[in-house]
PDB file of C-alpha atoms and ligand atoms in Angstrom:
ATOM      1  CA  MET A   1      13.679 -37.352  10.680  1.00  0.00           C
ATOM      2  CA  LEU A   2      14.213 -38.807  14.148  1.00  0.00           C
ATOM      3  CA  ARG A   3      17.275 -36.390  14.513  1.00  0.00           C
ATOM      4  CA  VAL A   4      15.164 -33.343  13.361  1.00  0.00           C
ATOM      5  CA  ALA A   5      12.459 -34.314  15.992  1.00  0.00           C
ATOM      6  CA  SER A   6      15.090 -34.727  18.916  1.00  0.00           C
ATOM      7  CA  THR A   7      16.857 -31.353  17.883  1.00  0.00           C
ATOM      8  CA  LEU A   8      13.570 -29.627  18.011  1.00  0.00           C
ATOM      9  CA  ALA A   9      12.538 -31.091  21.281  1.00  0.00           C
ATOM     10  CA  VAL A  10      15.980 -29.851  22.834  1.00  0.00           C
ATOM     11  CA  TRP A  11      15.309 -26.519  21.137  1.00  0.00           C
ATOM     12  CA  PHE A  12      11.702 -26.221  22.688  1.00  0.00           C
ATOM     13  CA  ALA A  13      13.098 -27.364  25.998  1.00  0.00           C
ATOM     14  CA  MET A  14      15.654 -24.633  26.004  1.00  0.00           C
ATOM     15  CA  MET A  15      13.060 -22.107  24.738  1.00  0.00           C
ATOM     16  CA  SER A  16      10.823 -22.883  27.770  1.00  0.00           C
ATOM     17  CA  LEU A  17      13.732 -22.260  30.108  1.00  0.00           C
ATOM     18  CA  VAL A  18      14.624 -19.168  28.301  1.00  0.00           C
ATOM     19  CA  VAL A  19      11.169 -17.954  28.642  1.00  0.00           C
ATOM     20  CA  ALA A  20      10.679 -19.064  32.286  1.00  0.00           C
ATOM     21  CA  GLY A  21      13.687 -17.106  32.950  1.00  0.00           C
ATOM     22  CA  ALA A  22      12.604 -14.068  31.223  1.00  0.00           C
ATOM     23  CA  ALA A  23       9.161 -14.096  32.809  1.00  0.00           C
ATOM     24  CA  THR A  24      10.663 -14.266  36.272  1.00  0.00           C
ATOM     25  CA  ALA A  25      13.374 -11.636  35.527  1.00  0.00           C
ATOM     26  CA  ALA A  26      10.886  -9.071  34.249  1.00  0.00           C
ATOM     27  CA  GLU A  27       7.166  -8.620  34.501  1.00  0.00           C
ATOM     28  CA  ALA A  28       7.663  -6.134  31.624  1.00  0.00           C
ATOM     29  CA  ALA A  29       8.236  -9.041  29.316  1.00  0.00           C
ATOM     30  CA  ASP A  30       4.375  -9.527  29.549  1.00  0.00           C
ATOM     31  CA  LEU A  31       3.226  -7.627  26.377  1.00  0.00           C
ATOM     32  CA  LYS A  32      -0.506  -7.048  25.465  1.00  0.00           C
ATOM     33  CA  ALA A  33      -1.812  -7.747  22.175  1.00  0.00           C
ATOM     34  CA  LEU A  34      -5.226  -7.249  20.419  1.00  0.00           C
ATOM     35  CA  ILE A  35      -6.281  -8.915  17.464  1.00  0.00           C
ATOM     36  CA  ILE A  36      -9.157  -7.258  15.613  1.00  0.00           C
ATOM     37  CA  GLU A  37     -11.473  -9.594  13.421  1.00  0.00           C
ATOM     38  CA  GLY A  38     -15.182  -9.851  12.450  1.00  0.00           C
ATOM     39  CA  GLN A  39     -15.466  -8.879   8.897  1.00  0.00           C
ATOM     40  CA  ASN A  40     -13.316 -10.459   6.164  1.00  0.00           C
ATOM     41  CA  ASN A  41     -13.719 -11.711   2.457  1.00  0.00           C
ATOM     42  CA  HIS A  42     -11.482 -14.447   3.829  1.00  0.00           C
ATOM     43  CA  ARG A  43     -13.861 -16.893   5.453  1.00  0.00           C
ATOM     44  CA  VAL A  44     -11.188 -18.641   7.355  1.00  0.00           C
ATOM     45  CA  TRP A  45     -10.722 -15.577   9.644  1.00  0.00           C
ATOM     46  CA  PRO A  46     -11.897 -16.991  12.998  1.00  0.00           C
ATOM     47  CA  LYS A  47      -9.407 -19.695  12.600  1.00  0.00           C
ATOM     48  CA  THR A  48      -6.492 -17.398  11.399  1.00  0.00           C
ATOM     49  CA  SER A  49      -7.166 -15.184  14.291  1.00  0.00           C
ATOM     50  CA  ARG A  50      -6.842 -18.139  16.777  1.00  0.00           C
ATOM     51  CA  MET A  51      -3.798 -19.310  14.909  1.00  0.00           C
ATOM     52  CA  MET A  52      -2.233 -15.870  15.515  1.00  0.00           C
ATOM     53  CA  LYS A  53      -3.236 -15.626  18.906  1.00  0.00           C
ATOM     54  CA  LYS A  54      -1.554 -19.069  19.673  1.00  0.00           C
ATOM     55  CA  TYR A  55       1.610 -18.235  17.825  1.00  0.00           C
ATOM     56  CA  LEU A  56       1.989 -15.003  19.828  1.00  0.00           C
ATOM     57  CA  GLU A  57       1.288 -16.485  23.102  1.00  0.00           C
ATOM     58  CA  GLU A  58       3.683 -19.464  22.470  1.00  0.00           C
ATOM     59  CA  THR A  59       6.408 -16.950  22.563  1.00  0.00           C
ATOM     60  CA  GLY A  60       5.872 -16.434  26.270  1.00  0.00           C
ATOM     61  CA  LEU A  61       5.995 -12.770  25.554  1.00  0.00           C
ATOM     62  CA  PHE A  62       2.345 -11.883  24.811  1.00  0.00           C
ATOM     63  CA  SER A  63      -1.024 -12.230  26.393  1.00  0.00           C
ATOM     64  CA  VAL A  64      -3.580 -11.975  23.552  1.00  0.00           C
ATOM     65  CA  ASP A  65      -7.131 -10.662  23.218  1.00  0.00           C
ATOM     66  CA  ILE A  66      -9.283 -11.118  20.223  1.00  0.00           C
ATOM     67  CA  VAL A  67     -12.085  -8.495  19.692  1.00  0.00           C
ATOM     68  CA  ARG A  68     -14.831  -9.110  17.046  1.00  0.00           C
ATOM     69  CA  THR A  69     -16.837  -6.368  15.161  1.00  0.00           C
ATOM     70  CA  ALA A  70     -20.618  -6.712  14.186  1.00  0.00           C
ATOM     71  CA  PRO A  71     -20.712  -9.087  11.237  1.00  0.00           C
ATOM     72  CA  LYS A  72     -21.940  -6.338   8.915  1.00  0.00           C
ATOM     73  CA  GLY A  73     -21.604  -2.777   8.335  1.00  0.00           C
ATOM     74  CA  THR A  74     -20.044  -0.126  10.625  1.00  0.00           C
ATOM     75  CA  ASP A  75     -20.329  -1.566  14.194  1.00  0.00           C
ATOM     76  CA  PRO A  76     -21.202   1.521  16.355  1.00  0.00           C
ATOM     77  CA  ASN A  77     -20.319  -0.502  19.578  1.00  0.00           C
ATOM     78  CA  PHE A  78     -16.866  -1.149  18.191  1.00  0.00           C
ATOM     79  CA  HIS A  79     -14.472   0.867  20.390  1.00  0.00           C
ATOM     80  CA  PRO A  80     -11.666  -1.083  21.779  1.00  0.00           C
ATOM     81  CA  GLU A  81      -9.351   0.418  24.431  1.00  0.00           C
ATOM     82  CA  PHE A  82      -6.345   0.624  22.242  1.00  0.00           C
ATOM     83  CA  ASP A  83      -4.114   2.216  24.819  1.00  0.00           C
ATOM     84  CA  ALA A  84      -4.466  -0.964  26.952  1.00  0.00           C
ATOM     85  CA  TYR A  85      -2.285  -2.736  24.316  1.00  0.00           C
ATOM     86  CA  ASP A  86       1.348  -2.757  23.223  1.00  0.00           C
ATOM     87  CA  VAL A  87       0.386  -3.817  19.753  1.00  0.00           C
ATOM     88  CA  VAL A  88      -2.779  -4.213  17.616  1.00  0.00           C
ATOM     89  CA  ILE A  89      -2.821  -6.742  15.111  1.00  0.00           C
ATOM     90  CA  SER A  90      -5.554  -6.485  12.173  1.00  0.00           C
ATOM     91  CA  ASN A  91      -7.209  -9.378  10.665  1.00  0.00           C
ATOM     92  CA  TYR A  92     -10.016  -7.222   9.531  1.00  0.00           C
ATOM     93  CA  ASN A  93     -11.083  -6.423   6.079  1.00  0.00           C
ATOM     94  CA  GLY A  94     -14.759  -4.955   6.243  1.00  0.00           C
ATOM     95  CA  ALA A  95     -16.849  -1.800   6.824  1.00  0.00           C
ATOM     96  CA  PRO A  96     -15.276   1.544   8.194  1.00  0.00           C
ATOM     97  CA  TRP A  97     -14.899   1.662  12.001  1.00  0.00           C
ATOM     98  CA  PRO A  98     -17.063   4.336  13.643  1.00  0.00           C
ATOM     99  CA  LYS A  99     -15.502   7.826  13.237  1.00  0.00           C
ATOM    100  CA  PRO A 100     -14.424   8.154  17.163  1.00  0.00           C
ATOM    101  CA  THR A 101     -12.900   4.655  16.974  1.00  0.00           C
ATOM    102  CA  GLN A 102     -10.704   5.720  13.897  1.00  0.00           C
ATOM    103  CA  GLU A 103      -9.655   8.882  15.582  1.00  0.00           C
ATOM    104  CA  ASP A 104      -8.715   6.916  18.675  1.00  0.00           C
ATOM    105  CA  PHE A 105      -6.927   4.457  16.559  1.00  0.00           C
ATOM    106  CA  VAL A 106      -4.813   7.057  14.708  1.00  0.00           C
ATOM    107  CA  ARG A 107      -3.789   8.788  17.974  1.00  0.00           C
ATOM    108  CA  TYR A 108      -3.013   5.445  19.508  1.00  0.00           C
ATOM    109  CA  VAL A 109      -0.445   4.656  16.773  1.00  0.00           C
ATOM    110  CA  ARG A 110       0.840   8.367  16.179  1.00  0.00           C
ATOM    111  CA  ASP A 111       1.594   8.360  20.111  1.00  0.00           C
ATOM    112  CA  GLY A 112       3.635   5.284  19.920  1.00  0.00           C
ATOM    113  CA  GLY A 113       1.357   2.289  19.620  1.00  0.00           C
ATOM    114  CA  GLY A 114       2.336  -0.792  17.698  1.00  0.00           C
ATOM    115  CA  PHE A 115       0.378  -1.978  14.676  1.00  0.00           C
ATOM    116  CA  VAL A 116       0.629  -5.236  12.597  1.00  0.00           C
ATOM    117  CA  VAL A 117      -1.196  -5.513   9.293  1.00  0.00           C
ATOM    118  CA  VAL A 118      -1.627  -9.177   7.924  1.00  0.00           C
ATOM    119  CA  HIS A 119      -2.876  -9.993   4.397  1.00  0.00           C
ATOM    120  CA  ALA A 120      -6.161  -8.866   3.717  1.00  0.00           C
ATOM    121  CA  ALA A 121      -6.107  -6.150   6.274  1.00  0.00           C
ATOM    122  CA  ASN A 122      -4.158  -4.214   3.818  1.00  0.00           C
ATOM    123  CA  ASN A 123      -7.324  -4.384   1.455  1.00  0.00           C
ATOM    124  CA  ALA A 124      -9.449  -2.446   4.161  1.00  0.00           C
ATOM    125  CA  PHE A 125     -10.220   1.306   4.260  1.00  0.00           C
ATOM    126  CA  GLY A 126      -9.099   2.403   0.847  1.00  0.00           C
ATOM    127  CA  ASN A 127     -10.759   5.849   1.615  1.00  0.00           C
ATOM    128  CA  TRP A 128      -9.083   6.217   5.024  1.00  0.00           C
ATOM    129  CA  PRO A 129      -6.070   8.501   4.314  1.00  0.00           C
ATOM    130  CA  GLU A 130      -4.485   7.918   7.782  1.00  0.00           C
ATOM    131  CA  TYR A 131      -4.747   4.172   7.479  1.00  0.00           C
ATOM    132  CA  ASN A 132      -3.108   4.103   4.124  1.00  0.00           C
ATOM    133  CA  GLU A 133      -0.203   6.357   5.599  1.00  0.00           C
ATOM    134  CA  MET A 134       0.167   3.638   8.388  1.00  0.00           C
ATOM    135  CA  ILE A 135       0.191   0.703   6.266  1.00  0.00           C
ATOM    136  CA  GLY A 136       2.199   2.148   3.445  1.00  0.00           C
ATOM    137  CA  LEU A 137       0.763   0.126   0.820  1.00  0.00           C
ATOM    138  CA  GLY A 138      -2.596  -1.407   0.266  1.00  0.00           C
ATOM    139  CA  GLY A 139      -4.583  -3.331  -2.333  1.00  0.00           C
ATOM    140  CA  TRP A 140      -8.156  -3.216  -3.731  1.00  0.00           C
ATOM    141  CA  GLY A 141     -10.681  -0.973  -1.966  1.00  0.00           C
ATOM    142  CA  GLY A 142     -10.689   1.452  -4.810  1.00  0.00           C
ATOM    143  CA  ARG A 143      -6.998   2.000  -4.588  1.00  0.00           C
ATOM    144  CA  ASN A 144      -5.310   3.527  -7.621  1.00  0.00           C
ATOM    145  CA  GLU A 145      -2.660   6.231  -8.684  1.00  0.00           C
ATOM    146  CA  ARG A 146      -4.293   8.861  -6.460  1.00  0.00           C
ATOM    147  CA  HIS A 147      -3.578   6.728  -3.321  1.00  0.00           C
ATOM    148  CA  GLY A 148       0.333   6.800  -4.189  1.00  0.00           C
ATOM    149  CA  PRO A 149       2.802   4.730  -6.252  1.00  0.00           C
ATOM    150  CA  TYR A 150       3.499   0.989  -6.751  1.00  0.00           C
ATOM    151  CA  VAL A 151       6.591   0.180  -4.935  1.00  0.00           C
ATOM    152  CA  TYR A 152       8.852  -2.807  -6.014  1.00  0.00           C
ATOM    153  CA  PHE A 153      12.437  -3.827  -6.569  1.00  0.00           C
ATOM    154  CA  ASP A 154      13.950  -4.213  -9.913  1.00  0.00           C
ATOM    155  CA  ASP A 155      16.226  -7.113 -11.134  1.00  0.00           C
ATOM    156  CA  THR A 156      19.178  -4.937 -10.140  1.00  0.00           C
ATOM    157  CA  GLY A 157      17.934  -4.715  -6.440  1.00  0.00           C
ATOM    158  CA  LYS A 158      16.747  -0.991  -6.947  1.00  0.00           C
ATOM    159  CA  LEU A 159      13.654   0.044  -5.110  1.00  0.00           C
ATOM    160  CA  VAL A 160      11.242   1.503  -7.793  1.00  0.00           C
ATOM    161  CA  ARG A 161       8.349   4.041  -6.884  1.00  0.00           C
ATOM    162  CA  ASP A 162       6.369   3.838 -10.031  1.00  0.00           C
ATOM    163  CA  THR A 163       3.602   6.526 -10.374  1.00  0.00           C
ATOM    164  CA  SER A 164       1.951   5.077 -13.556  1.00  0.00           C
ATOM    165  CA  PRO A 165      -2.058   4.850 -13.272  1.00  0.00           C
ATOM    166  CA  GLY A 166      -3.685   1.711 -12.549  1.00  0.00           C
ATOM    167  CA  ARG A 167      -5.476  -0.189  -9.946  1.00  0.00           C
ATOM    168  CA  GLY A 168      -3.860  -1.354  -6.636  1.00  0.00           C
ATOM    169  CA  GLY A 169      -3.814  -5.002  -5.643  1.00  0.00           C
ATOM    170  CA  HIS A 170      -3.632  -8.163  -7.587  1.00  0.00           C
ATOM    171  CA  HIS A 171      -2.444 -11.827  -7.347  1.00  0.00           C
ATOM    172  CA  GLY A 172      -2.060 -14.678  -9.548  1.00  0.00           C
ATOM    173  CA  PRO A 173      -2.848 -18.520  -8.612  1.00  0.00           C
ATOM    174  CA  GLN A 174      -1.375 -19.657  -5.043  1.00  0.00           C
ATOM    175  CA  HIS A 175       1.832 -21.178  -5.046  1.00  0.00           C
ATOM    176  CA  GLU A 176       4.868 -21.567  -2.761  1.00  0.00           C
ATOM    177  CA  PHE A 177       7.374 -18.685  -3.221  1.00  0.00           C
ATOM    178  CA  VAL A 178      10.750 -17.635  -2.147  1.00  0.00           C
ATOM    179  CA  ILE A 179      11.036 -14.621   0.124  1.00  0.00           C
ATOM    180  CA  THR A 180      14.222 -12.761  -0.168  1.00  0.00           C
ATOM    181  CA  ILE A 181      15.407 -10.641   2.664  1.00  0.00           C
ATOM    182  CA  ARG A 182      16.606  -7.008   1.725  1.00  0.00           C
ATOM    183  CA  ASP A 183      17.762  -5.897   4.836  1.00  0.00           C
ATOM    184  CA  GLU A 184      19.553  -8.573   6.933  1.00  0.00           C
ATOM    185  CA  ASN A 185      20.271  -6.179   9.758  1.00  0.00           C
ATOM    186  CA  HIS A 186      16.764  -5.110  10.971  1.00  0.00           C
ATOM    187  CA  PRO A 187      15.653  -6.767  14.328  1.00  0.00           C
ATOM    188  CA  ILE A 188      12.868  -8.605  12.528  1.00  0.00           C
ATOM    189  CA  THR A 189      14.985 -10.350   9.871  1.00  0.00           C
ATOM    190  CA  ARG A 190      18.330 -10.632  11.377  1.00  0.00           C
ATOM    191  CA  GLY A 191      19.490 -14.088  11.541  1.00  0.00           C
ATOM    192  CA  MET A 192      17.143 -15.412   8.764  1.00  0.00           C
ATOM    193  CA  PRO A 193      18.383 -17.154   5.751  1.00  0.00           C
ATOM    194  CA  ARG A 194      18.772 -14.541   3.007  1.00  0.00           C
ATOM    195  CA  GLN A 195      16.259 -16.638   1.059  1.00  0.00           C
ATOM    196  CA  TRP A 196      13.491 -18.824   2.353  1.00  0.00           C
ATOM    197  CA  LYS A 197      10.569 -20.727   0.805  1.00  0.00           C
ATOM    198  CA  HIS A 198       7.069 -19.746   1.866  1.00  0.00           C
ATOM    199  CA  ALA A 199       4.185 -22.076   1.942  1.00  0.00           C
ATOM    200  CA  ARG A 200       1.406 -21.986  -0.583  1.00  0.00           C
ATOM    201  CA  ASP A 201      -0.094 -18.463  -0.560  1.00  0.00           C
ATOM    202  CA  GLU A 202      -1.305 -15.522  -2.588  1.00  0.00           C
ATOM    203  CA  LEU A 203       1.728 -13.597  -3.714  1.00  0.00           C
ATOM    204  CA  TYR A 204       0.142  -9.884  -3.564  1.00  0.00           C
ATOM    205  CA  ASP A 205       1.455  -7.730  -6.378  1.00  0.00           C
ATOM    206  CA  SER A 206       0.856  -4.188  -7.593  1.00  0.00           C
ATOM    207  CA  LEU A 207       0.105  -2.836  -4.058  1.00  0.00           C
ATOM    208  CA  ARG A 208       0.177   0.928  -3.886  1.00  0.00           C
ATOM    209  CA  GLY A 209      -0.078   3.607  -1.250  1.00  0.00           C
ATOM    210  CA  PRO A 210       1.732   6.738   0.036  1.00  0.00           C
ATOM    211  CA  ALA A 211       4.663   4.642   1.008  1.00  0.00           C
ATOM    212  CA  SER A 212       6.111   7.257   3.187  1.00  0.00           C
ATOM    213  CA  ASN A 213       8.489   6.377   6.113  1.00  0.00           C
ATOM    214  CA  MET A 214       8.287   2.873   4.680  1.00  0.00           C
ATOM    215  CA  HIS A 215      11.167   0.482   4.899  1.00  0.00           C
ATOM    216  CA  VAL A 216      11.132  -2.872   2.669  1.00  0.00           C
ATOM    217  CA  LEU A 217      12.630  -5.527   4.779  1.00  0.00           C
ATOM    218  CA  ALA A 218      11.858  -8.429   2.178  1.00  0.00           C
ATOM    219  CA  THR A 219      10.468  -9.154  -1.207  1.00  0.00           C
ATOM    220  CA  ALA A 220       9.185 -12.036  -3.318  1.00  0.00           C
ATOM    221  CA  TYR A 221       9.634 -12.471  -7.243  1.00  0.00           C
ATOM    222  CA  SER A 222       6.077 -12.314  -8.713  1.00  0.00           C
ATOM    223  CA  ALA A 223       6.714 -14.500 -11.986  1.00  0.00           C
ATOM    224  CA  LYS A 224       4.770 -13.795 -15.043  1.00  0.00           C
ATOM    225  CA  GLU A 225       4.162 -17.415 -15.492  1.00  0.00           C
ATOM    226  CA  LYS A 226       2.497 -17.473 -12.129  1.00  0.00           C
ATOM    227  CA  GLY A 227       0.221 -14.694 -13.255  1.00  0.00           C
ATOM    228  CA  GLY A 228       2.382 -11.936 -11.567  1.00  0.00           C
ATOM    229  CA  THR A 229       4.182  -8.791 -12.529  1.00  0.00           C
ATOM    230  CA  GLY A 230       7.767  -9.883 -13.256  1.00  0.00           C
ATOM    231  CA  ARG A 231       8.619  -7.611 -10.355  1.00  0.00           C
ATOM    232  CA  HIS A 232      10.022  -8.151  -6.904  1.00  0.00           C
ATOM    233  CA  GLU A 233       6.998  -7.326  -4.645  1.00  0.00           C
ATOM    234  CA  PRO A 234       7.270  -6.294  -1.061  1.00  0.00           C
ATOM    235  CA  MET A 235       6.632  -9.165   1.586  1.00  0.00           C
ATOM    236  CA  MET A 236       7.539  -7.447   4.660  1.00  0.00           C
ATOM    237  CA  MET A 237       7.590  -3.803   5.425  1.00  0.00           C
ATOM    238  CA  THR A 238       7.970  -1.477   8.424  1.00  0.00           C
ATOM    239  CA  ILE A 239       6.406   1.920   8.502  1.00  0.00           C
ATOM    240  CA  ARG A 240       7.010   4.782  11.101  1.00  0.00           C
ATOM    241  CA  TYR A 241       3.811   6.677  11.759  1.00  0.00           C
ATOM    242  CA  GLY A 242       4.404   9.505  14.294  1.00  0.00           C
ATOM    243  CA  LYS A 243       6.077   7.745  17.470  1.00  0.00           C
ATOM    244  CA  GLY A 244       4.252   4.248  16.322  1.00  0.00           C
ATOM    245  CA  ARG A 245       5.890   1.086  14.846  1.00  0.00           C
ATOM    246  CA  VAL A 246       4.005  -0.529  11.969  1.00  0.00           C
ATOM    247  CA  PHE A 247       4.947  -4.011  10.683  1.00  0.00           C
ATOM    248  CA  HIS A 248       3.097  -5.188   7.532  1.00  0.00           C
ATOM    249  CA  THR A 249       3.113  -8.561   5.903  1.00  0.00           C
ATOM    250  CA  PRO A 250       1.105  -9.263   2.794  1.00  0.00           C
ATOM    251  CA  MET A 251       1.425 -13.022   3.579  1.00  0.00           C
ATOM    252  CA  GLY A 252      -1.296 -15.142   5.155  1.00  0.00           C
ATOM    253  CA  HIS A 253      -4.072 -15.879   2.863  1.00  0.00           C
ATOM    254  CA  ALA A 254      -5.273 -19.104   4.448  1.00  0.00           C
ATOM    255  CA  ASP A 255      -4.818 -21.453   7.452  1.00  0.00           C
ATOM    256  CA  TYR A 256      -2.265 -23.494   5.390  1.00  0.00           C
ATOM    257  CA  SER A 257      -0.188 -20.272   4.386  1.00  0.00           C
ATOM    258  CA  MET A 258      -0.101 -19.519   8.214  1.00  0.00           C
ATOM    259  CA  GLU A 259       1.257 -23.045   9.106  1.00  0.00           C
ATOM    260  CA  CYS A 260       4.411 -21.846   7.392  1.00  0.00           C
ATOM    261  CA  VAL A 261       7.190 -21.558  10.098  1.00  0.00           C
ATOM    262  CA  GLY A 262       8.578 -18.439   8.122  1.00  0.00           C
ATOM    263  CA  PHE A 263       5.066 -16.724   8.532  1.00  0.00           C
ATOM    264  CA  ILE A 264       4.938 -17.704  12.155  1.00  0.00           C
ATOM    265  CA  VAL A 265       8.290 -16.391  13.131  1.00  0.00           C
ATOM    266  CA  THR A 266       7.871 -13.341  10.942  1.00  0.00           C
ATOM    267  CA  LEU A 267       4.522 -12.578  12.906  1.00  0.00           C
ATOM    268  CA  GLN A 268       6.092 -13.230  16.303  1.00  0.00           C
ATOM    269  CA  ARG A 269       9.023 -10.902  15.620  1.00  0.00           C
ATOM    270  CA  GLY A 270       7.147  -8.231  13.679  1.00  0.00           C
ATOM    271  CA  ALA A 271       4.788  -8.062  16.546  1.00  0.00           C
ATOM    272  CA  GLU A 272       7.335  -8.010  19.154  1.00  0.00           C
ATOM    273  CA  TRP A 273       9.231  -5.174  17.107  1.00  0.00           C
ATOM    274  CA  ALA A 274       5.989  -3.307  16.756  1.00  0.00           C
ATOM    275  CA  ALA A 275       5.439  -3.469  20.382  1.00  0.00           C
ATOM    276  CA  THR A 276       9.037  -2.742  21.688  1.00  0.00           C
ATOM    277  CA  GLY A 277      11.211  -1.733  18.931  1.00  0.00           C
ATOM    278  CA  ARG A 278      13.319  -4.835  19.596  1.00  0.00           C
ATOM    279  CA  VAL A 279      13.215  -8.451  18.835  1.00  0.00           C
ATOM    280  CA  THR A 280      14.040 -11.475  21.348  1.00  0.00           C
ATOM    281  CA  VAL A 281      12.207 -14.294  19.477  1.00  0.00           C
ATOM    282  CA  PRO A 282      15.032 -16.613  18.199  1.00  0.00           C
ATOM    283  CA  ILE A 283      15.055 -18.173  14.597  1.00  0.00           C
ATOM    284  CA  PRO A 284      13.963 -21.666  15.287  1.00  0.00           C
ATOM    285  CA  PRO A 285      15.884 -24.931  13.774  1.00  0.00           C
ATOM    286  CA  ASP A 286      12.868 -25.598  11.743  1.00  0.00           C
ATOM    287  CA  PHE A 287      12.863 -22.373   9.864  1.00  0.00           C
ATOM    288  CA  PRO A 288      12.340 -22.914   6.101  1.00  0.00           C
ATOM    289  CA  THR A 289      15.446 -22.857   3.576  1.00  0.00           C
ATOM    290  CA  LYS A 290      15.693 -21.660   0.138  1.00  0.00           C
ATOM    291  CA  ASP A 291      14.632 -25.030  -1.269  1.00  0.00           C
ATOM    292  CA  LYS A 292      12.274 -26.463   1.404  1.00  0.00           C
ATOM    293  CA  VAL A 293       9.044 -25.067   2.997  1.00  0.00           C
ATOM    294  CA  SER A 294       8.502 -25.824   6.693  1.00  0.00           C
ATOM    295  CA  ILE A 295       5.112 -26.428   8.141  1.00  0.00           C
ATOM    296  CA  ARG A 296       3.849 -26.801  11.835  1.00  0.00           C
ATOM    297  CA  LYS A 297       0.271 -28.234  11.636  1.00  0.00           C
ATOM    298  CA  PHE A 298      -1.945 -26.184  13.681  1.00  0.00           C
ATOM    299  CA  VAL A 299      -3.785 -27.874  16.457  1.00  0.00           C
ATOM    300  CA  GLU A 300      -6.447 -26.127  18.189  1.00  0.00           C
TER     301      GLU A 300
HETATM  302 ZN1  LIG B   1      -6.221 -13.683   0.357  1.00  0.00          ZN
END
């Protein structure tokens, strides 16, 4: 335990040197991120937004703003200046945004803006076609076969696009589950263990959507005995939307799910990639292994 602690201390010390070096070397390292919140069926959202803000700022790469909509209904005043940001992170699952805000957001991503979709944000806006294109796959929100196929890996490792009818979005009881990397050469996943254990979370299954220009980086096996599908469900996806880069993680149901070091690093790297197309955030020594989850207790 002591050895782990001192190894970590050394690593954090090294990281702060690296970060300090990077900051003096280039002002361009200062990326601007915007987290959107305000409505969510996940009541923990003010805290999960603060957690994600802290995780991004800890990299030394980002400054992060949080913008909050009105608590109910379409907020006529919700119109952030998306263009002021390198990446937008959605922690929002609520009423439609006003039309001009929707149009502005579509243009922002299409013209090269970064976008990160976290957990229930993929439940939002089932009837907004451009949003469904951006996120690749979604759940609930009235989604069904008209929205696109189910996408998963079979036991032989083959990607399946299943157009059979049925609703989109489901999960069994929360549990810890193993993430399997499907592309070890992508900047977001490079250097991660091929398999690592994620902290207690909802394992989303049966997501469906257009899934065009979508690349699955990682999956998790949705076991039938855990109320799942018996399929390998997408857990990290990238989507190209025009010139924009989108990173999508269905993980992150609760604060304890987000304390997983695997989630933290995935968010940091996914956001950096969405913002810049490259990743400099390293894999830390306390990253989970196949057999062991790794938690960083969140302190406000
Ligand atoms: Zn959830």
